[in-house]
């Protein structure tokens, strides 16, 4: 299958939504318009907009309807029907939930400050060889316990032979099923890396577990301290188990440049890990969340951390 450009799909889907905003849009309609599976399209747009697809569409309908309320004499029921709401009351309830006031109040008191959802576009993501990476969110994660199969990997060998990718696939295919007390379902893979020096790193493909009470023979463990993390989401047009050092080089180049140019945060420790949920993956779609310990370095650093659990 020919790889597709995810950033192009983002722009095409947003353009389609805007062009059909007065229709009764469905998830199937938009996914079909950009020729992506409904499941993967929903994942992609939720990553891009921060909300489910249909919530985003509703917010855009409501935002677009403000012009009719301000600039036309259309009745509220006419506006509600124009934007695909089945009933006037459905529109009024959605409007009040979105903006905190009714359409009639907005119309009576004229233009006022409202927080509206603007049309999104691919500028919220950076293009990496047809895949995309999004700006980070910041989360607090408690102490976690990993069980896996460690390996010391030289950067030079990894660059030439994709050693970490081979080792990760070896663990996932042959050892992951032996691990008990998993926190997540069996498809959730953690690739933990600790930088040792300028020539090599420690790599532990692993599963997160509730405790270290039972560790299968031959496997290793890591206790990851509670920390604040910057989490960069990478969405690719291939299965994430095919992620290589070359993709990671692109990702890390973006991360380093992003923090230098746009962020009040910097890397806070010598480890990081990628989290891959294969239940979301297919031959031509994958998601990888890269967790990097982050510390505030600027006066304006105030992004609210959220608790992952």
Tab-separated table of C-alpha atoms in Angstrom:
chain	number	residue	atom	x	y	z
A	1	UNK	CA	0.000	0.000	0.000
A	2	UNK	CA	1.335	3.452	-0.919
A	3	UNK	CA	2.078	5.564	2.185
A	4	UNK	CA	-0.188	8.580	2.578
A	5	UNK	CA	0.673	12.011	3.935
A	6	UNK	CA	-1.012	12.398	7.328
A	7	UNK	CA	-0.588	16.166	7.363
A	8	UNK	CA	-2.414	16.353	4.028
A	9	UNK	CA	-5.223	14.223	5.487
A	10	UNK	CA	-5.557	16.644	8.404
A	11	UNK	CA	-5.911	19.630	6.088
A	12	UNK	CA	-8.266	17.807	3.722
A	13	UNK	CA	-10.532	16.685	6.565
A	14	UNK	CA	-10.715	20.165	8.093
A	15	UNK	CA	-11.505	21.674	4.675
A	16	UNK	CA	-14.210	19.068	4.089
A	17	UNK	CA	-15.826	19.744	7.455
A	18	UNK	CA	-15.921	23.485	6.768
A	19	UNK	CA	-17.355	23.007	3.277
A	20	UNK	CA	-20.113	20.735	4.614
A	21	UNK	CA	-20.654	22.435	7.959
A	22	UNK	CA	-24.366	23.004	7.321
A	23	UNK	CA	-24.936	19.296	6.643
A	24	UNK	CA	-25.649	16.581	9.186
A	25	UNK	CA	-22.071	15.374	9.160
A	26	UNK	CA	-21.123	11.947	10.489
A	27	UNK	CA	-17.796	10.371	11.331
A	28	UNK	CA	-18.243	7.980	8.409
A	29	UNK	CA	-18.810	10.837	5.958
A	30	UNK	CA	-15.629	12.696	6.876
A	31	UNK	CA	-13.471	9.555	7.104
A	32	UNK	CA	-14.706	8.420	3.689
A	33	UNK	CA	-13.967	11.838	2.221
A	34	UNK	CA	-10.278	11.543	3.143
A	35	UNK	CA	-10.119	7.767	2.513
A	36	UNK	CA	-9.033	6.743	5.993
A	37	UNK	CA	-10.668	4.144	8.210
A	38	UNK	CA	-13.219	5.553	10.633
A	39	UNK	CA	-11.308	4.161	13.601
A	40	UNK	CA	-7.942	5.636	12.620
A	41	UNK	CA	-9.475	8.913	11.440
A	42	UNK	CA	-11.105	9.379	14.841
A	43	UNK	CA	-7.769	8.740	16.580
A	44	UNK	CA	-5.954	11.182	14.290
A	45	UNK	CA	-8.433	14.043	14.655
A	46	UNK	CA	-8.737	13.573	18.388
A	47	UNK	CA	-4.948	13.906	18.649
A	48	UNK	CA	-5.081	17.033	16.467
A	49	UNK	CA	-8.034	18.833	18.057
A	50	UNK	CA	-7.951	17.467	21.598
A	51	UNK	CA	-11.566	16.332	21.399
A	52	UNK	CA	-13.645	13.654	19.655
A	53	UNK	CA	-14.435	14.344	15.994
A	54	UNK	CA	-18.148	14.937	16.499
A	55	UNK	CA	-17.485	17.330	19.385
A	56	UNK	CA	-15.139	19.318	17.151
A	57	UNK	CA	-17.737	19.402	14.355
A	58	UNK	CA	-20.430	20.580	16.783
A	59	UNK	CA	-18.125	23.315	18.096
A	60	UNK	CA	-17.440	24.493	14.549
A	61	UNK	CA	-21.166	24.522	13.721
A	62	UNK	CA	-21.844	26.666	16.784
A	63	UNK	CA	-18.942	29.000	16.022
A	64	UNK	CA	-20.111	29.463	12.438
A	65	UNK	CA	-23.678	30.111	13.592
A	66	UNK	CA	-22.595	33.215	15.511
A	67	UNK	CA	-22.493	35.180	12.250
A	68	UNK	CA	-26.145	34.410	11.528
A	69	UNK	CA	-27.129	35.465	15.031
A	70	UNK	CA	-25.238	38.754	14.729
A	71	UNK	CA	-25.711	39.693	11.091
A	72	UNK	CA	-29.035	38.254	9.888
A	73	UNK	CA	-32.677	38.308	10.859
A	74	UNK	CA	-33.023	34.537	10.646
A	75	UNK	CA	-34.954	33.077	13.554
A	76	UNK	CA	-33.175	30.819	16.024
A	77	UNK	CA	-35.118	27.829	14.740
A	78	UNK	CA	-34.060	28.669	11.160
A	79	UNK	CA	-30.408	28.916	12.238
A	80	UNK	CA	-30.605	25.638	14.134
A	81	UNK	CA	-32.008	23.846	11.086
A	82	UNK	CA	-29.459	25.501	8.799
A	83	UNK	CA	-26.617	23.979	10.794
A	84	UNK	CA	-28.083	20.492	10.935
A	85	UNK	CA	-29.650	20.458	14.397
A	86	UNK	CA	-32.855	18.426	14.431
A	87	UNK	CA	-34.612	20.669	16.965
A	88	UNK	CA	-34.345	24.261	18.094
A	89	UNK	CA	-33.910	23.119	21.689
A	90	UNK	CA	-30.989	20.873	20.700
A	91	UNK	CA	-29.220	23.898	19.236
A	92	UNK	CA	-30.016	26.080	22.260
A	93	UNK	CA	-28.715	23.440	24.718
A	94	UNK	CA	-25.535	22.898	22.700
A	95	UNK	CA	-24.990	26.662	22.386
A	96	UNK	CA	-25.384	27.245	26.119
A	97	UNK	CA	-23.066	24.349	26.942
A	98	UNK	CA	-20.445	25.713	24.536
A	99	UNK	CA	-20.628	29.416	25.401
A	100	UNK	CA	-22.419	29.671	28.746
A	101	UNK	CA	-25.255	31.814	27.334
A	102	UNK	CA	-28.259	31.221	25.099
A	103	UNK	CA	-28.433	32.241	21.427
A	104	UNK	CA	-31.139	34.760	22.331
A	105	UNK	CA	-28.883	36.361	24.957
A	106	UNK	CA	-26.029	36.588	22.457
A	107	UNK	CA	-28.299	38.159	19.843
A	108	UNK	CA	-29.807	40.664	22.300
A	109	UNK	CA	-26.537	41.880	23.778
A	110	UNK	CA	-24.523	41.911	20.564
A	111	UNK	CA	-20.961	40.799	19.986
A	112	UNK	CA	-19.143	39.828	23.146
A	113	UNK	CA	-16.114	37.855	24.228
A	114	UNK	CA	-16.662	34.146	23.689
A	115	UNK	CA	-14.173	31.324	23.549
A	116	UNK	CA	-14.753	29.703	20.170
A	117	UNK	CA	-13.143	26.709	18.502
A	118	UNK	CA	-11.387	27.945	15.377
A	119	UNK	CA	-10.910	25.870	12.258
A	120	UNK	CA	-7.908	23.657	12.838
A	121	UNK	CA	-5.237	23.026	10.239
A	122	UNK	CA	-2.015	21.073	9.915
A	123	UNK	CA	0.021	23.852	11.517
A	124	UNK	CA	-0.740	22.151	14.858
A	125	UNK	CA	1.519	19.296	13.745
A	126	UNK	CA	4.929	19.032	12.102
A	127	UNK	CA	5.500	16.852	9.078
A	128	UNK	CA	8.084	14.077	9.390
A	129	UNK	CA	8.375	12.114	6.137
A	130	UNK	CA	4.610	11.868	5.702
A	131	UNK	CA	4.007	11.215	9.404
A	132	UNK	CA	3.287	13.931	11.976
A	133	UNK	CA	4.317	14.879	15.484
A	134	UNK	CA	2.246	17.107	17.739
A	135	UNK	CA	3.246	19.738	20.242
A	136	UNK	CA	3.645	18.214	23.716
A	137	UNK	CA	1.228	17.954	26.569
A	138	UNK	CA	2.625	17.831	30.096
A	139	UNK	CA	1.576	15.099	32.503
A	140	UNK	CA	2.398	13.894	35.983
A	141	UNK	CA	3.022	10.156	36.147
A	142	UNK	CA	3.496	8.246	39.424
A	143	UNK	CA	6.250	5.716	40.067
A	144	UNK	CA	5.914	2.833	37.635
A	145	UNK	CA	7.391	-0.655	37.392
A	146	UNK	CA	8.589	-2.186	34.146
A	147	UNK	CA	9.496	-5.776	33.363
A	148	UNK	CA	11.341	-6.519	30.152
A	149	UNK	CA	14.488	-7.701	28.415
A	150	UNK	CA	17.431	-5.316	28.747
A	151	UNK	CA	20.195	-4.794	26.239
A	152	UNK	CA	23.162	-2.430	26.033
A	153	UNK	CA	23.111	-0.880	22.561
A	154	UNK	CA	25.811	1.219	20.927
A	155	UNK	CA	24.579	4.254	19.054
A	156	UNK	CA	26.713	3.378	16.025
A	157	UNK	CA	25.375	-0.190	15.813
A	158	UNK	CA	21.836	1.037	16.299
A	159	UNK	CA	22.236	3.621	13.542
A	160	UNK	CA	23.461	1.007	11.084
A	161	UNK	CA	21.434	-2.067	12.060
A	162	UNK	CA	18.328	-0.740	13.898
A	163	UNK	CA	19.332	-2.908	16.867
A	164	UNK	CA	16.793	-1.460	19.296
A	165	UNK	CA	13.949	-2.133	16.874
A	166	UNK	CA	15.061	-5.757	16.408
A	167	UNK	CA	15.444	-6.236	20.155
A	168	UNK	CA	12.028	-4.694	20.834
A	169	UNK	CA	10.328	-7.006	18.344
A	170	UNK	CA	12.171	-9.991	19.853
A	171	UNK	CA	10.853	-9.110	23.310
A	172	UNK	CA	7.304	-8.416	22.161
A	173	UNK	CA	6.987	-11.596	20.111
A	174	UNK	CA	8.709	-14.007	22.513
A	175	UNK	CA	8.601	-12.694	26.076
A	176	UNK	CA	5.765	-10.218	26.619
A	177	UNK	CA	3.175	-12.969	27.090
A	178	UNK	CA	5.169	-14.363	30.056
A	179	UNK	CA	4.697	-11.219	32.148
A	180	UNK	CA	2.000	-11.230	34.830
A	181	UNK	CA	0.232	-8.378	36.651
A	182	UNK	CA	0.223	-6.062	33.647
A	183	UNK	CA	-1.181	-2.592	34.270
A	184	UNK	CA	-2.409	-2.329	30.706
A	185	UNK	CA	-3.665	-4.844	28.174
A	186	UNK	CA	-1.065	-7.051	26.416
A	187	UNK	CA	-0.815	-4.748	23.398
A	188	UNK	CA	0.668	-1.832	25.401
A	189	UNK	CA	4.445	-1.808	24.914
A	190	UNK	CA	6.954	0.415	26.733
A	191	UNK	CA	10.390	1.003	25.226
A	192	UNK	CA	12.569	2.408	28.039
A	193	UNK	CA	15.933	4.014	27.209
A	194	UNK	CA	18.579	5.241	29.624
A	195	UNK	CA	21.500	7.127	28.119
A	196	UNK	CA	24.741	5.766	29.602
A	197	UNK	CA	27.427	7.831	27.880
A	198	UNK	CA	28.307	9.239	24.472
A	199	UNK	CA	28.539	5.827	22.789
A	200	UNK	CA	25.863	3.561	24.242
A	201	UNK	CA	22.510	3.343	25.992
A	202	UNK	CA	20.533	0.850	28.036
A	203	UNK	CA	17.333	-0.280	26.326
A	204	UNK	CA	14.497	-2.168	28.011
A	205	UNK	CA	11.525	-3.176	25.837
A	206	UNK	CA	8.954	-3.904	28.533
A	207	UNK	CA	5.443	-4.018	29.957
A	208	UNK	CA	4.256	-1.929	32.910
A	209	UNK	CA	3.230	-4.076	35.899
A	210	UNK	CA	1.453	-3.446	39.192
A	211	UNK	CA	4.336	-4.878	41.238
A	212	UNK	CA	7.670	-6.654	40.890
A	213	UNK	CA	6.541	-9.634	42.966
A	214	UNK	CA	6.781	-12.034	40.004
A	215	UNK	CA	9.453	-11.549	37.359
A	216	UNK	CA	9.850	-14.384	34.823
A	217	UNK	CA	13.287	-16.003	34.682
A	218	UNK	CA	15.617	-14.263	32.283
A	219	UNK	CA	13.786	-10.945	32.340
A	220	UNK	CA	14.807	-7.664	33.966
A	221	UNK	CA	13.035	-4.777	35.674
A	222	UNK	CA	13.192	-1.017	36.002
A	223	UNK	CA	11.627	1.259	38.620
A	224	UNK	CA	10.749	4.546	36.936
A	225	UNK	CA	10.428	7.382	39.482
A	226	UNK	CA	7.415	9.664	39.702
A	227	UNK	CA	8.026	12.588	37.402
A	228	UNK	CA	6.578	15.270	35.196
A	229	UNK	CA	6.804	14.416	31.497
A	230	UNK	CA	6.483	16.176	28.206
A	231	UNK	CA	4.544	13.783	25.984
A	232	UNK	CA	4.967	14.128	22.235
A	233	UNK	CA	2.473	12.164	20.120
A	234	UNK	CA	3.810	10.782	16.821
A	235	UNK	CA	1.347	9.400	14.267
A	236	UNK	CA	2.777	7.467	11.359
A	237	UNK	CA	1.572	5.818	8.168
A	238	UNK	CA	3.072	2.429	9.065
A	239	UNK	CA	2.848	-0.086	11.918
A	240	UNK	CA	4.714	1.306	14.956
A	241	UNK	CA	6.685	-1.911	15.417
A	242	UNK	CA	8.480	-0.850	12.215
A	243	UNK	CA	9.709	2.319	13.906
A	244	UNK	CA	13.467	2.595	13.334
A	245	UNK	CA	16.350	4.693	14.596
A	246	UNK	CA	15.951	6.856	11.493
A	247	UNK	CA	12.384	7.756	12.483
A	248	UNK	CA	13.565	8.424	16.034
A	249	UNK	CA	16.324	10.688	14.702
A	250	UNK	CA	13.635	12.771	12.989
A	251	UNK	CA	11.524	12.817	16.126
A	252	UNK	CA	14.406	13.886	18.361
A	253	UNK	CA	15.485	16.597	15.917
A	254	UNK	CA	11.962	18.022	16.118
A	255	UNK	CA	11.861	17.760	19.924
A	256	UNK	CA	15.233	19.463	20.371
A	257	UNK	CA	14.296	22.282	17.983
A	258	UNK	CA	10.843	22.667	19.530
A	259	UNK	CA	12.242	23.134	23.030
A	260	UNK	CA	14.883	25.556	21.815
A	261	UNK	CA	12.364	27.737	19.976
A	262	UNK	CA	8.979	27.394	21.685
A	263	UNK	CA	9.191	25.921	25.132
A	264	UNK	CA	9.974	26.871	28.699
A	265	UNK	CA	10.809	23.242	29.432
A	266	UNK	CA	13.927	21.145	28.985
A	267	UNK	CA	14.858	17.504	29.449
A	268	UNK	CA	15.235	16.777	33.161
A	269	UNK	CA	16.883	13.339	33.252
A	270	UNK	CA	18.906	10.920	31.129
A	271	UNK	CA	16.044	8.506	30.418
A	272	UNK	CA	12.872	8.534	28.336
A	273	UNK	CA	10.418	5.976	27.043
A	274	UNK	CA	8.041	5.431	24.179
A	275	UNK	CA	4.584	3.971	24.764
A	276	UNK	CA	3.026	2.027	21.877
A	277	UNK	CA	-0.490	0.614	21.928
A	278	UNK	CA	-0.636	-1.954	19.136
A	279	UNK	CA	-4.400	-2.296	19.462
A	280	UNK	CA	-4.630	1.027	17.587
A	281	UNK	CA	-2.177	-0.051	14.907
A	282	UNK	CA	-2.486	-1.456	11.417
A	283	UNK	CA	-0.212	-1.940	8.437
A	284	UNK	CA	-0.610	1.728	7.507
A	285	UNK	CA	-1.305	3.463	10.832
A	286	UNK	CA	0.467	3.776	14.151
A	287	UNK	CA	0.747	5.968	17.246
A	288	UNK	CA	3.750	6.443	19.508
A	289	UNK	CA	3.763	8.572	22.668
A	290	UNK	CA	7.258	9.710	23.682
A	291	UNK	CA	7.566	10.499	27.410
A	292	UNK	CA	10.472	12.782	28.335
A	293	UNK	CA	11.162	13.943	31.920
A	294	UNK	CA	10.672	17.703	31.748
A	295	UNK	CA	11.628	20.612	33.975
A	296	UNK	CA	10.579	24.242	33.727
A	297	UNK	CA	13.392	26.594	32.733
A	298	UNK	CA	11.581	29.876	31.994
A	299	UNK	CA	9.606	32.399	33.974
A	300	UNK	CA	6.505	31.862	31.849
A	301	UNK	CA	6.560	28.077	32.186
A	302	UNK	CA	3.128	27.422	33.531
A	303	UNK	CA	1.570	24.722	31.411
A	304	UNK	CA	-0.761	22.880	33.735
A	305	UNK	CA	0.313	19.333	34.325
A	306	UNK	CA	-2.423	16.722	34.296
A	307	UNK	CA	-2.549	13.410	36.056
A	308	UNK	CA	-2.411	10.568	33.544
A	309	UNK	CA	-4.333	8.316	35.880
